[in-house]
Coordinates of C-alpha atoms in Angstrom, one line a residue:
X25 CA 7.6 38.2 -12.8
X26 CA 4.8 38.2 -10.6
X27 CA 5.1 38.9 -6.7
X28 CA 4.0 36.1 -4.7
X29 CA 2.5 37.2 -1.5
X30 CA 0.5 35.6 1.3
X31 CA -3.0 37.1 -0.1
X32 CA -1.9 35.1 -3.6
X33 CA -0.9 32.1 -1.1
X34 CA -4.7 31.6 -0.4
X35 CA -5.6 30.2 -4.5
X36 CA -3.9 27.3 -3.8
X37 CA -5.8 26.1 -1.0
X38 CA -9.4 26.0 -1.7
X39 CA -11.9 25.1 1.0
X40 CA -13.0 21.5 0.8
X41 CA -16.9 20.7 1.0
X42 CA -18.5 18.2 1.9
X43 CA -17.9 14.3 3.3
X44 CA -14.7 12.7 2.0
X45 CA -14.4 9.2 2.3
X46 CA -12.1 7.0 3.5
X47 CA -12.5 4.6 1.4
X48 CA -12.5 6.6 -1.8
X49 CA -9.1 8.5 -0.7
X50 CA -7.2 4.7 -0.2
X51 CA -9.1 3.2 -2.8
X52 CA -8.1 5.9 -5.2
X53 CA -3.9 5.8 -4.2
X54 CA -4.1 1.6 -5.1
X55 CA -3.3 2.6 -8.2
X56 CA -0.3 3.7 -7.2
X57 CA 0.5 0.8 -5.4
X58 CA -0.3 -1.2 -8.7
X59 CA 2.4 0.6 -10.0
X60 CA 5.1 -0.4 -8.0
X61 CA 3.6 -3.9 -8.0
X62 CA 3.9 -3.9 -12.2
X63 CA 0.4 -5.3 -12.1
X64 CA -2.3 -3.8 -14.4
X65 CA -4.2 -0.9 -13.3
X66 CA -7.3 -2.1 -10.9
X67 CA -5.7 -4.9 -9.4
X68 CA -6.2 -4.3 -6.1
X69 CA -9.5 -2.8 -6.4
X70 CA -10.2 -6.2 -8.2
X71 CA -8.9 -7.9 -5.5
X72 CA -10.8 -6.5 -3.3
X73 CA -13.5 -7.2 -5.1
X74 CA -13.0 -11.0 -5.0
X75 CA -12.1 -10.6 -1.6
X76 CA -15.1 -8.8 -0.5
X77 CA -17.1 -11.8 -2.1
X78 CA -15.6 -14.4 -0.8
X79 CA -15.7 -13.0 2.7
X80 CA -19.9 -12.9 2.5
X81 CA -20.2 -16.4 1.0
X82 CA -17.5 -18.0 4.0
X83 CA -20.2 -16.5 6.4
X84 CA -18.1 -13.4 7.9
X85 CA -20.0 -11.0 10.0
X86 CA -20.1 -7.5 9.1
X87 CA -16.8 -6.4 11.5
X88 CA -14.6 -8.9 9.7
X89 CA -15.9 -8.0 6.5
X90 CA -14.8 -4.5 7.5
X91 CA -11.0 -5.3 8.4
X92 CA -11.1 -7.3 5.3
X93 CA -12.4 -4.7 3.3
X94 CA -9.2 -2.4 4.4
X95 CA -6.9 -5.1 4.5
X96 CA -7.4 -5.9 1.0
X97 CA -7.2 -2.3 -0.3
X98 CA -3.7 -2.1 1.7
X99 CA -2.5 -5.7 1.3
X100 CA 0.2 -4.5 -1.0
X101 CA 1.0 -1.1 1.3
X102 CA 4.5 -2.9 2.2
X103 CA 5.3 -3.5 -1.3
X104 CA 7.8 -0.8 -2.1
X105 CA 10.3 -1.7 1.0
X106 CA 11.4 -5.2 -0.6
X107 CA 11.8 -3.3 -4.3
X108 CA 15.4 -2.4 -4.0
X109 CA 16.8 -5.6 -2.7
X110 CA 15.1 -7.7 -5.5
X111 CA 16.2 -5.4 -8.5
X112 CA 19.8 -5.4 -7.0
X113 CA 19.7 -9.2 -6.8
X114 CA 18.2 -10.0 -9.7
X115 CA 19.5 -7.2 -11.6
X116 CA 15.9 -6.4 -13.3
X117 CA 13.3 -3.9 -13.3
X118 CA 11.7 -4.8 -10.1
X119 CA 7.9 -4.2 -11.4
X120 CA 8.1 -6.4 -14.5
X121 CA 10.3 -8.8 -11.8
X122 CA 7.2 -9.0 -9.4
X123 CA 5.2 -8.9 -11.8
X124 CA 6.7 -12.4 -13.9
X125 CA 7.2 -14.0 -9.8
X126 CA 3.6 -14.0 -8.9
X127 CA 2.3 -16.2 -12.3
X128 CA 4.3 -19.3 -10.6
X129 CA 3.9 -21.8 -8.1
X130 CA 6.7 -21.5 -5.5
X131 CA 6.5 -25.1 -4.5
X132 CA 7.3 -26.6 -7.7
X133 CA 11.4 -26.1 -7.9
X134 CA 11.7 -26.7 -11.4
X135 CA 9.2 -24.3 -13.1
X136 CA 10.7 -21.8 -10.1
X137 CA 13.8 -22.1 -11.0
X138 CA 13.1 -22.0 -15.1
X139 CA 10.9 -18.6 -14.1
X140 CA 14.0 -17.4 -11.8
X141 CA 16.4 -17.5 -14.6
X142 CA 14.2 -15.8 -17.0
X143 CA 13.7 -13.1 -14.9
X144 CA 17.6 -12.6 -14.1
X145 CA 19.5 -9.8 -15.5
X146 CA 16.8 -8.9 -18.2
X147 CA 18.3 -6.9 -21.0
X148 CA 21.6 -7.6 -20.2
X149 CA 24.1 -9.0 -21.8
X150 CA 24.7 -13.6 -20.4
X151 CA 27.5 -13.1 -18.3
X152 CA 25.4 -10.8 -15.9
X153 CA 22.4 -12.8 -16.3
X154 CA 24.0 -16.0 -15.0
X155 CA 25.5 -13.6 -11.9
X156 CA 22.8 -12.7 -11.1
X157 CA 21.4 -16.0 -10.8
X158 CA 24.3 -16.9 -9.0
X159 CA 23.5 -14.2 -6.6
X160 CA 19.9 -15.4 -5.9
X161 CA 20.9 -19.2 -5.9
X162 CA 23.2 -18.1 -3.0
X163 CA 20.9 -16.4 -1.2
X164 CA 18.8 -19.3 0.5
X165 CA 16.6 -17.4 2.6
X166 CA 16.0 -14.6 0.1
X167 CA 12.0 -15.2 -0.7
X168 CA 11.1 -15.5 2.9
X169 CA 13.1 -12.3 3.9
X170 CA 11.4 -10.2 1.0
X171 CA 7.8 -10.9 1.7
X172 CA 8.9 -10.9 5.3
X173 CA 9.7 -7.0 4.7
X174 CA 6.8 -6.5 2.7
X175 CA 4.1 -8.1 4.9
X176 CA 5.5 -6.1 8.4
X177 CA 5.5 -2.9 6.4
X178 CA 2.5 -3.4 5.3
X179 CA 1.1 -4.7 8.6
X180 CA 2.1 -1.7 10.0
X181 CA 1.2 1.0 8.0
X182 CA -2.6 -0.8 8.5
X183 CA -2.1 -0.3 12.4
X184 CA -0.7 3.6 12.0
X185 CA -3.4 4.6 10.0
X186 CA -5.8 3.2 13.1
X187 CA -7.6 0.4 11.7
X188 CA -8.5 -3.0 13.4
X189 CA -5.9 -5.3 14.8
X190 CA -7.8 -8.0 12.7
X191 CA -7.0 -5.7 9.3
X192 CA -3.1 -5.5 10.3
X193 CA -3.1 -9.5 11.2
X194 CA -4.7 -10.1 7.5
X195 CA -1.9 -8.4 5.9
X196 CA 1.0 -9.7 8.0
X197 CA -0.1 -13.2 7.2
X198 CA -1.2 -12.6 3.8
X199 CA 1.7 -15.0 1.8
X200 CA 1.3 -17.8 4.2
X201 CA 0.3 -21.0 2.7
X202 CA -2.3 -23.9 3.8
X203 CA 0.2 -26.8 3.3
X204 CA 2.6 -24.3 6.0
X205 CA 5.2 -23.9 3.1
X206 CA 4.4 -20.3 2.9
X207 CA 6.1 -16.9 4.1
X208 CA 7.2 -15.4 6.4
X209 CA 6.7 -17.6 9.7
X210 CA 5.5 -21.0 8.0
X211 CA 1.9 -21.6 9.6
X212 CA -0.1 -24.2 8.1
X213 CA -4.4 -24.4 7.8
X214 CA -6.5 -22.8 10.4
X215 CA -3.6 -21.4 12.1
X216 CA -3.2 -18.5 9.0
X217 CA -6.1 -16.3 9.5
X218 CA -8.9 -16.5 7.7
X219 CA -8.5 -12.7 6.4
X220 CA -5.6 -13.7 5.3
X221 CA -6.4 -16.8 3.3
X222 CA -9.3 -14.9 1.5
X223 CA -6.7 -12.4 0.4
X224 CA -3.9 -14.5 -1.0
X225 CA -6.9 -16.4 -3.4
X226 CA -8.4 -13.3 -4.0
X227 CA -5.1 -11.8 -5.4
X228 CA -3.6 -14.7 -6.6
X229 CA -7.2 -15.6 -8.7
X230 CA -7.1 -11.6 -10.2
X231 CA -3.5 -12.0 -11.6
X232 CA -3.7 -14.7 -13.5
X233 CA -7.3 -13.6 -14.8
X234 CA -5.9 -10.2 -15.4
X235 CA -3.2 -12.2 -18.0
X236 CA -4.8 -15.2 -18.9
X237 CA -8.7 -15.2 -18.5
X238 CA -11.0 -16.6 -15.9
X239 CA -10.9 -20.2 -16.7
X240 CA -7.2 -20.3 -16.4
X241 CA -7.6 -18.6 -13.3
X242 CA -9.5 -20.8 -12.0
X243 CA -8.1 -23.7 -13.0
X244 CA -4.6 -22.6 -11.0
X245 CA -6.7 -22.6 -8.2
X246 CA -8.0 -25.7 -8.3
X247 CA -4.4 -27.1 -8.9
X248 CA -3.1 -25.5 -5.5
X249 CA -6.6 -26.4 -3.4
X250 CA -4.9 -27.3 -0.5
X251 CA -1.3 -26.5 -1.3
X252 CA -1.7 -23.0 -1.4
X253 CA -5.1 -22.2 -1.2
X254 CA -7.8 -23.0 2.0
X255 CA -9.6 -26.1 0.0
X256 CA -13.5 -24.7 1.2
X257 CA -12.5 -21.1 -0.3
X258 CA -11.7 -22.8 -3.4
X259 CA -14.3 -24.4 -3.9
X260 CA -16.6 -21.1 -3.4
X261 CA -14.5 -19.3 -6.3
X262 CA -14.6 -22.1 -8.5
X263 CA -18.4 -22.2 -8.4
X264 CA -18.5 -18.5 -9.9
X265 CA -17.0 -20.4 -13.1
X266 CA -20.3 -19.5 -15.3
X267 CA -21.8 -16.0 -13.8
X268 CA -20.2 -14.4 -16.8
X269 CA -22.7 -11.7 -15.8
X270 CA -20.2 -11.2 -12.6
X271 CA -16.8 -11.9 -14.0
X272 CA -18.1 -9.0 -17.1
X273 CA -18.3 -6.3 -14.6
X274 CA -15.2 -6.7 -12.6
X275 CA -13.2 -6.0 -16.3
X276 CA -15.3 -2.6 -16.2
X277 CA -12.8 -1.0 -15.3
X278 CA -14.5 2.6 -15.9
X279 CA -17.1 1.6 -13.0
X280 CA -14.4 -0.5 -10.7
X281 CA -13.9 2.6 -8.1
X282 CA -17.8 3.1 -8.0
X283 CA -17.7 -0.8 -7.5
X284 CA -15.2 -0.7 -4.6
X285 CA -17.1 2.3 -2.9
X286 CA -20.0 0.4 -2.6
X287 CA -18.8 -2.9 -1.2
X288 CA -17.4 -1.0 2.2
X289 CA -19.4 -2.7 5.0
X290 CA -21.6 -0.8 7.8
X291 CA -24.3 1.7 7.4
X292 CA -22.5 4.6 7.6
X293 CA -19.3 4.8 6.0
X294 CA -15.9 5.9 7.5
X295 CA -15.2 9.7 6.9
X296 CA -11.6 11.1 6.0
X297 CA -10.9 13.7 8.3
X298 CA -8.5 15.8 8.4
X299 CA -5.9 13.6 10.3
X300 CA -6.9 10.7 8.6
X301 CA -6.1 12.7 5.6
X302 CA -2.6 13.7 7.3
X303 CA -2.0 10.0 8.2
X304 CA -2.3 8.7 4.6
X305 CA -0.1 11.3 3.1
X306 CA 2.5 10.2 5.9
X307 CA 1.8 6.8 5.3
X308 CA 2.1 6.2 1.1
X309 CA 5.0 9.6 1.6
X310 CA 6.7 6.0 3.7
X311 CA 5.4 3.9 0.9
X312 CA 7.5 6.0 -1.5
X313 CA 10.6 6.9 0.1
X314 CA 11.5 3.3 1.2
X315 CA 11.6 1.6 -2.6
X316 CA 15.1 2.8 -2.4
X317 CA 17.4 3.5 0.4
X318 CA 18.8 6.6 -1.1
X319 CA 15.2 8.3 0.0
X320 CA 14.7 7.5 3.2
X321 CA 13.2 10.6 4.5
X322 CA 13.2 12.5 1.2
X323 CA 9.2 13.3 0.9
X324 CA 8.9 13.7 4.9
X325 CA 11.6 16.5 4.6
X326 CA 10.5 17.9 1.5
X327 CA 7.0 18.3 2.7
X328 CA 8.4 19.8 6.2
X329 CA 10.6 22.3 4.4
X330 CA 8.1 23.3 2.2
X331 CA 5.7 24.5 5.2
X332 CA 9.0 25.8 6.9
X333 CA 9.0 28.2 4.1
X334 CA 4.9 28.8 3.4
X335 CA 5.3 29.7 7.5
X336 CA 8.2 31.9 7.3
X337 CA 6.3 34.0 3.9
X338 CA 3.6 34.3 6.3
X339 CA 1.1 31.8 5.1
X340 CA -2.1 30.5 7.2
X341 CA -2.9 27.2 8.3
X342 CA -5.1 26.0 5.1
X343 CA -1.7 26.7 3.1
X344 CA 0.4 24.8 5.3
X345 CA -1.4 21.4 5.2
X346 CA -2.1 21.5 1.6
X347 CA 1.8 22.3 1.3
X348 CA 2.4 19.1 3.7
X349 CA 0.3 16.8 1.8
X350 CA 1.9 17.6 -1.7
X351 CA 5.2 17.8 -0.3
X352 CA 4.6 14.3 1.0
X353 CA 2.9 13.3 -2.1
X354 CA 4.9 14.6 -4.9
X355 CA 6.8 11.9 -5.8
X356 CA 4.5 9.1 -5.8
X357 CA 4.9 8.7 -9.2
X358 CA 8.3 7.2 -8.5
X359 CA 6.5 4.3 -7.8
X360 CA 6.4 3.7 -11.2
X361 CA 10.5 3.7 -11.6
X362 CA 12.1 0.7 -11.7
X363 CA 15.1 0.4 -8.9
X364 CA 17.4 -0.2 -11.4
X365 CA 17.4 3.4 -12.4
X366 CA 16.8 5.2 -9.0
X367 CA 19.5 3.1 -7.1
X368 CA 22.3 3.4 -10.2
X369 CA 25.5 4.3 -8.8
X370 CA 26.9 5.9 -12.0
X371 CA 25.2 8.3 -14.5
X372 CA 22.4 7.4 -16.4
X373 CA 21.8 7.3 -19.6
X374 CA 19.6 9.2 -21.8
X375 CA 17.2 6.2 -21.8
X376 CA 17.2 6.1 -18.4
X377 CA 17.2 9.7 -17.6
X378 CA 13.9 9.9 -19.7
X379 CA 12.4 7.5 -17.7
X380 CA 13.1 9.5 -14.4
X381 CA 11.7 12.1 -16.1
X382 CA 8.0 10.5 -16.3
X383 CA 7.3 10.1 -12.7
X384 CA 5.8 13.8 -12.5
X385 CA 3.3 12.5 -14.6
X386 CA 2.7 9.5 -12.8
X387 CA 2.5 11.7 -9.8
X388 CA 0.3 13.8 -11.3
X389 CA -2.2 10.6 -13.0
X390 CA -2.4 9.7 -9.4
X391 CA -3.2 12.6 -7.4
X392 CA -5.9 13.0 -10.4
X393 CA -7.7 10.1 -8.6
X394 CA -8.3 10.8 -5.1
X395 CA -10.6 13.7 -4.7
X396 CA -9.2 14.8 -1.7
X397 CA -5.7 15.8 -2.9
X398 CA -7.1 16.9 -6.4
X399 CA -6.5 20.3 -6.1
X400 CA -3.0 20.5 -5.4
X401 CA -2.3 17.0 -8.0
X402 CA -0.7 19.8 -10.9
X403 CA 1.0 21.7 -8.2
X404 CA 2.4 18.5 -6.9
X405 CA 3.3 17.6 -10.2
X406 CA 5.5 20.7 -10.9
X407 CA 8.0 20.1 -9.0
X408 CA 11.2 20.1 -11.3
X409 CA 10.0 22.9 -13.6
X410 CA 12.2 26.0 -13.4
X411 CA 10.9 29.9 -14.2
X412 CA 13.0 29.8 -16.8
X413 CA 10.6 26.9 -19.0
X414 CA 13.4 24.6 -19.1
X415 CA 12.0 22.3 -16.1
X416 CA 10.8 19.1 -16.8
X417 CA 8.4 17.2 -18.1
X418 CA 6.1 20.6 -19.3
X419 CA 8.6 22.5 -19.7
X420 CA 6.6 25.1 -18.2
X421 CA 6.9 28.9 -17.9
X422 CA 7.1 31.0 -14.7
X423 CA 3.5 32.7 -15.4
X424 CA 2.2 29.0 -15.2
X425 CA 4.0 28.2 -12.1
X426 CA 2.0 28.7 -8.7
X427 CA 3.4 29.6 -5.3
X428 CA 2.7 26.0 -4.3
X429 CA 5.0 24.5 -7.3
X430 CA 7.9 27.2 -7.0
X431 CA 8.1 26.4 -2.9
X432 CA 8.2 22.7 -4.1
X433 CA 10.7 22.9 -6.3
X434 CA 13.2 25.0 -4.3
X435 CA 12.6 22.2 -1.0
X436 CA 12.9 18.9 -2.9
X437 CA 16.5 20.5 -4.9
X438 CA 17.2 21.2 -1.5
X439 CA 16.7 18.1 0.8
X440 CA 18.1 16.5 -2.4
X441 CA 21.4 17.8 -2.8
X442 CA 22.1 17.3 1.2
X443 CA 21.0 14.1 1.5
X444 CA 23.1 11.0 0.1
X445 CA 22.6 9.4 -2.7
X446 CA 24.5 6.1 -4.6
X447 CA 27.0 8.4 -6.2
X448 CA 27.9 10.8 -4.0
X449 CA 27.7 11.8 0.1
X450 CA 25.2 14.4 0.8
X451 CA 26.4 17.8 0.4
X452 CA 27.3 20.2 3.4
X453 CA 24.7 23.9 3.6
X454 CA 27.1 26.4 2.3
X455 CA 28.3 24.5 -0.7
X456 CA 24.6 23.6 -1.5
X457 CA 23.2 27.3 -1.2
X458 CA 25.7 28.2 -3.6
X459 CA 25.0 25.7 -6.2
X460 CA 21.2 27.0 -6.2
X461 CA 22.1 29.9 -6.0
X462 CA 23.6 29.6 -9.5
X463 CA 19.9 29.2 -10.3
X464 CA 18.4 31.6 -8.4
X465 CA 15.7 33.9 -10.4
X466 CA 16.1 31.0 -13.2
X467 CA 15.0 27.9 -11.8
X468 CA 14.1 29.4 -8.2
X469 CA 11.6 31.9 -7.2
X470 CA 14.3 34.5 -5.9
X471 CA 11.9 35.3 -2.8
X472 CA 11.4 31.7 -1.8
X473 CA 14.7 30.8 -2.2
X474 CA 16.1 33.7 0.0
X475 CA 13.7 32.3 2.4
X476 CA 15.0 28.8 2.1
X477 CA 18.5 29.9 2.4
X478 CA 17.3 31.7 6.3
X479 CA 16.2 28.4 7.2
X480 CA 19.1 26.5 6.0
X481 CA 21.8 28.6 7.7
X482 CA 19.9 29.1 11.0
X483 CA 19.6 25.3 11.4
X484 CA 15.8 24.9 10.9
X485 CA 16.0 22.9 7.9
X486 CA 18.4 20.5 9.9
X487 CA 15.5 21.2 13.2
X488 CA 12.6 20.2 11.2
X489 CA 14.9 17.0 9.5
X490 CA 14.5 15.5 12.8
X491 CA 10.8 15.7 13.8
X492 CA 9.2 12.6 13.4
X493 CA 5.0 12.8 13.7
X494 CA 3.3 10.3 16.3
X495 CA 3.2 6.6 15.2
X496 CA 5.3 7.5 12.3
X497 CA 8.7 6.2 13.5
X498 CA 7.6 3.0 13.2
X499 CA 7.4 3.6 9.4
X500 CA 10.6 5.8 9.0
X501 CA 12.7 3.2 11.0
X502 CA 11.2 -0.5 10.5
X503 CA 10.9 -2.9 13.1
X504 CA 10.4 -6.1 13.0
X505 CA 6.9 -7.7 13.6
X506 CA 6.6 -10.9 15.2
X507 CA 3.3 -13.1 14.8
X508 CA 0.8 -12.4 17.1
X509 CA 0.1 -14.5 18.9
X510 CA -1.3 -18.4 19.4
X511 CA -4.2 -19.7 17.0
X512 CA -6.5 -19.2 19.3
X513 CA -6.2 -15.4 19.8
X514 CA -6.2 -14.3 16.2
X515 CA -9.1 -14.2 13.8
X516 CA -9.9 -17.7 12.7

């Protein structure tokens, strides 16, 4: 087996040259938002597209077509906090669930109610089904709560990452409606943003184009001009019916990024720095561990661990932030799990079990995408491999196993077993160092998990559990957002 030192630590942290861009990093990590929306791959990047067009023709200057630029890239940031409660309600995958809710009109009870019972209980047997729609008939409030969730989250994750108040406001109003019949708060007209309005027609338009075609499309949105849908932005999408010229090039999907990049207002793009960079990982590491309750802090404390042990092997600085970021990152594929599985209180089945068993390949498909984390996407990836090959989903061998991916694996089994999870409490330090152990030199790196075991028993683990980074707290403890403010002082 080979000796991992610091000198080795250095391969897995290569310098980075050149400008990245901030736009290309978040643009990139929609897809993973895509994922946990069930939508098809380049939705928002679509939407954003539609946004981004509809914001020049209503006349918006260039610093609102810069907050709606971001906005629309992160207008479905909030979407993994309200997963949970709808697949435990309607006792369904939650991305197929979203996914079948947004291709109807909410203010038309019968079809509502017709596409609310069809989406209960899928795949099980009728008795459930009709329980479940019990449980959401019951539950009179439940559609204004869930977006309510998603839109703060959202809203907030937009103001953490630092951009314009303006951005944040288009998010948190984004589900509103022009008749006032919309979530969460109920404003009506020119009281709802104008950010916002543009963003709720541009992603309404792109999912049913995505599944039906362009003249369907636009025909919904013609239907719900001034229901749903500011009437004067209507008309401007409607009268895009015949460039087919237009409409061809946002299915490209192989050119969409390249698309997206160049539609980011201002002469001089905004740069990814290094904090930036940090602030992402924090913020879509927030993104992942609230679809369930179970992992609240799992990817903040997997990431911190990780660096505890990089630090305490004697690693330098370059080491420690890539080992932050894909800590952070490693399980974004889980985005792509439906709650169903993840918040199961009893075993799974083998079905299911395989299906767990994919997201280090979604993790991995994503990471592919943003430049910036590209290096460490594998590593990243290879977190439940063991030396031994019999990890999953490579099955790979210890000689293919970098320092990055063993210090991985041994935090996330760690932070695992002593957090909580639906079928048991989490598990106290001595009886978890001696379950790994029973796995040390075969799934463990022996080194990194003697280090590992230090930290555990001198209370760093539980030290480091606690640290929450600036701005972050509002993301690893929710609170509630509240309009803000009159008409008059918000973007019209």
């Amino acid at each position: 087996m080979q000796r991992l030192t610091p000198r080795t630590l250095q391969s897995v942290s290569p310098a980075q040259s050149g400008v990245v861009r901030l736009a290309d990093v978040i643009a990139a990590l929609t897809y993973a938002l895509d994922l946990t929306e069930g939508q098809r791959p380049g939705h928002t990047l679509r939407s954003t597209v539609l946004a981004m067009r509809l914001g020049e023709e209503a006349g918006l200057d260039r610093e609102l077509l810069g907050a709606l630029y971001y906005a629309a890239l992160l207008k479905d940031s909030g979407c993994s906090s309200n997963a949970a409660r709808m697949s435990a309600l309607f006792g369904s995958p939650d991305q197929e669930l979203k996914r079948n809710m947004r291709l109807v009109d909410w203010h038309d009870r019968w079809k509502l109610a017709m596409r609310t019972a069809a989406s209960c209980g899928v795949g099980l047997n009728p008795i459930h089904r009709v329980r479940h729609f019990l449980m959401v008939a019951k539950t009179p409030s439940l559609t204004r709560e869930i977006i309510q969730t998603r839109c703060e989250r959202g809203a907030q994750i937009a103001s953490v990452l630092g951009f314009p108040r303006a951005t944040s406001e288009a998010i948190l109003y984004v589900d509103e409606h022009w008749c006032g019949l919309g979530h969460p708060f109920g404003i009506a007209g020119e009281e709802i943003p104008l950010l916002s309005r543009i963003i709720l027609l541009a992603q309404t338009v792109e999912a049913y184009w995505s599944e039906l075609g362009t003249a369907p499309a636009l025909e919904m949105a013609r239907k719900r001009r001034g229901t749903w849908f500011d009437p004067r932005l209507v008309d401007i999408i409607t009268a895009w019916r015949n460039d087919r010229e237009w409409w061809g090039r946002l299915a490209d999907i192989n050119r969409l990024d390249e698309a997206v990049l160049a539609l980011e207002p201002g002469s001089t793009p905004l740069v990814a720095t290094d904090e930036r960079l940090d602030r992402i990982a924090f913020a879509f590491a927030a993104v992942i561990d609230a679809k369930t309750p179970f992992t609240a802090k799992h990817s903040s404390n997997v990431a911190r661990y990780a660096v505890g042990i990089a630090s305490a092997m004697g690693a330098d600085a370059a080491v420690h932030r890539d080992m932050l970021r894909a800590g952070l990152l490693h399980d974004i594929g889980k985005l792509g799990v439906s709650n169903r599985i993840l918040d199961k209180p009893a075993k799974l089945t083998d079905e299911e079990f395989a299906e767990v068993r994919r997201h280090p390949t979604w993790t991995l498909e994503i990471l592919q995408h943003v430049g910036a984390f590209r290096h460490f996407s594998h590593e990243a990836a290879q977190h439940h491999e063991r030396l031994d090959g019999r990890g999953y989903p490579w099955n790979l061998p210890a000689a293919q196993l970098s320092y990055m991916a063993r210090v991985l694996a041994v935090a996330d089994v760690y932070e695992a077993l002593t957090a909580t999870r639906p079928y048991r409490e989490g598990l106290p330090v001595p009886k978890v160092v001696a379950i790994m152990g029973n796995d040390r030199g075969t799934a463990f790196d022996p080194e990194i998990f003697d280090a590992a075991v230090a930290l555990a028993e001198n209370g760093t683990f539980e030290s480091l559990s606690r640290v929450t980074e600036d701005g972050f707290e509002q993301l690893e403890q929710l609170v509630p957002m509240t309009p803000f403010g009159p008409a008059a002082n918000r973007v019209a």
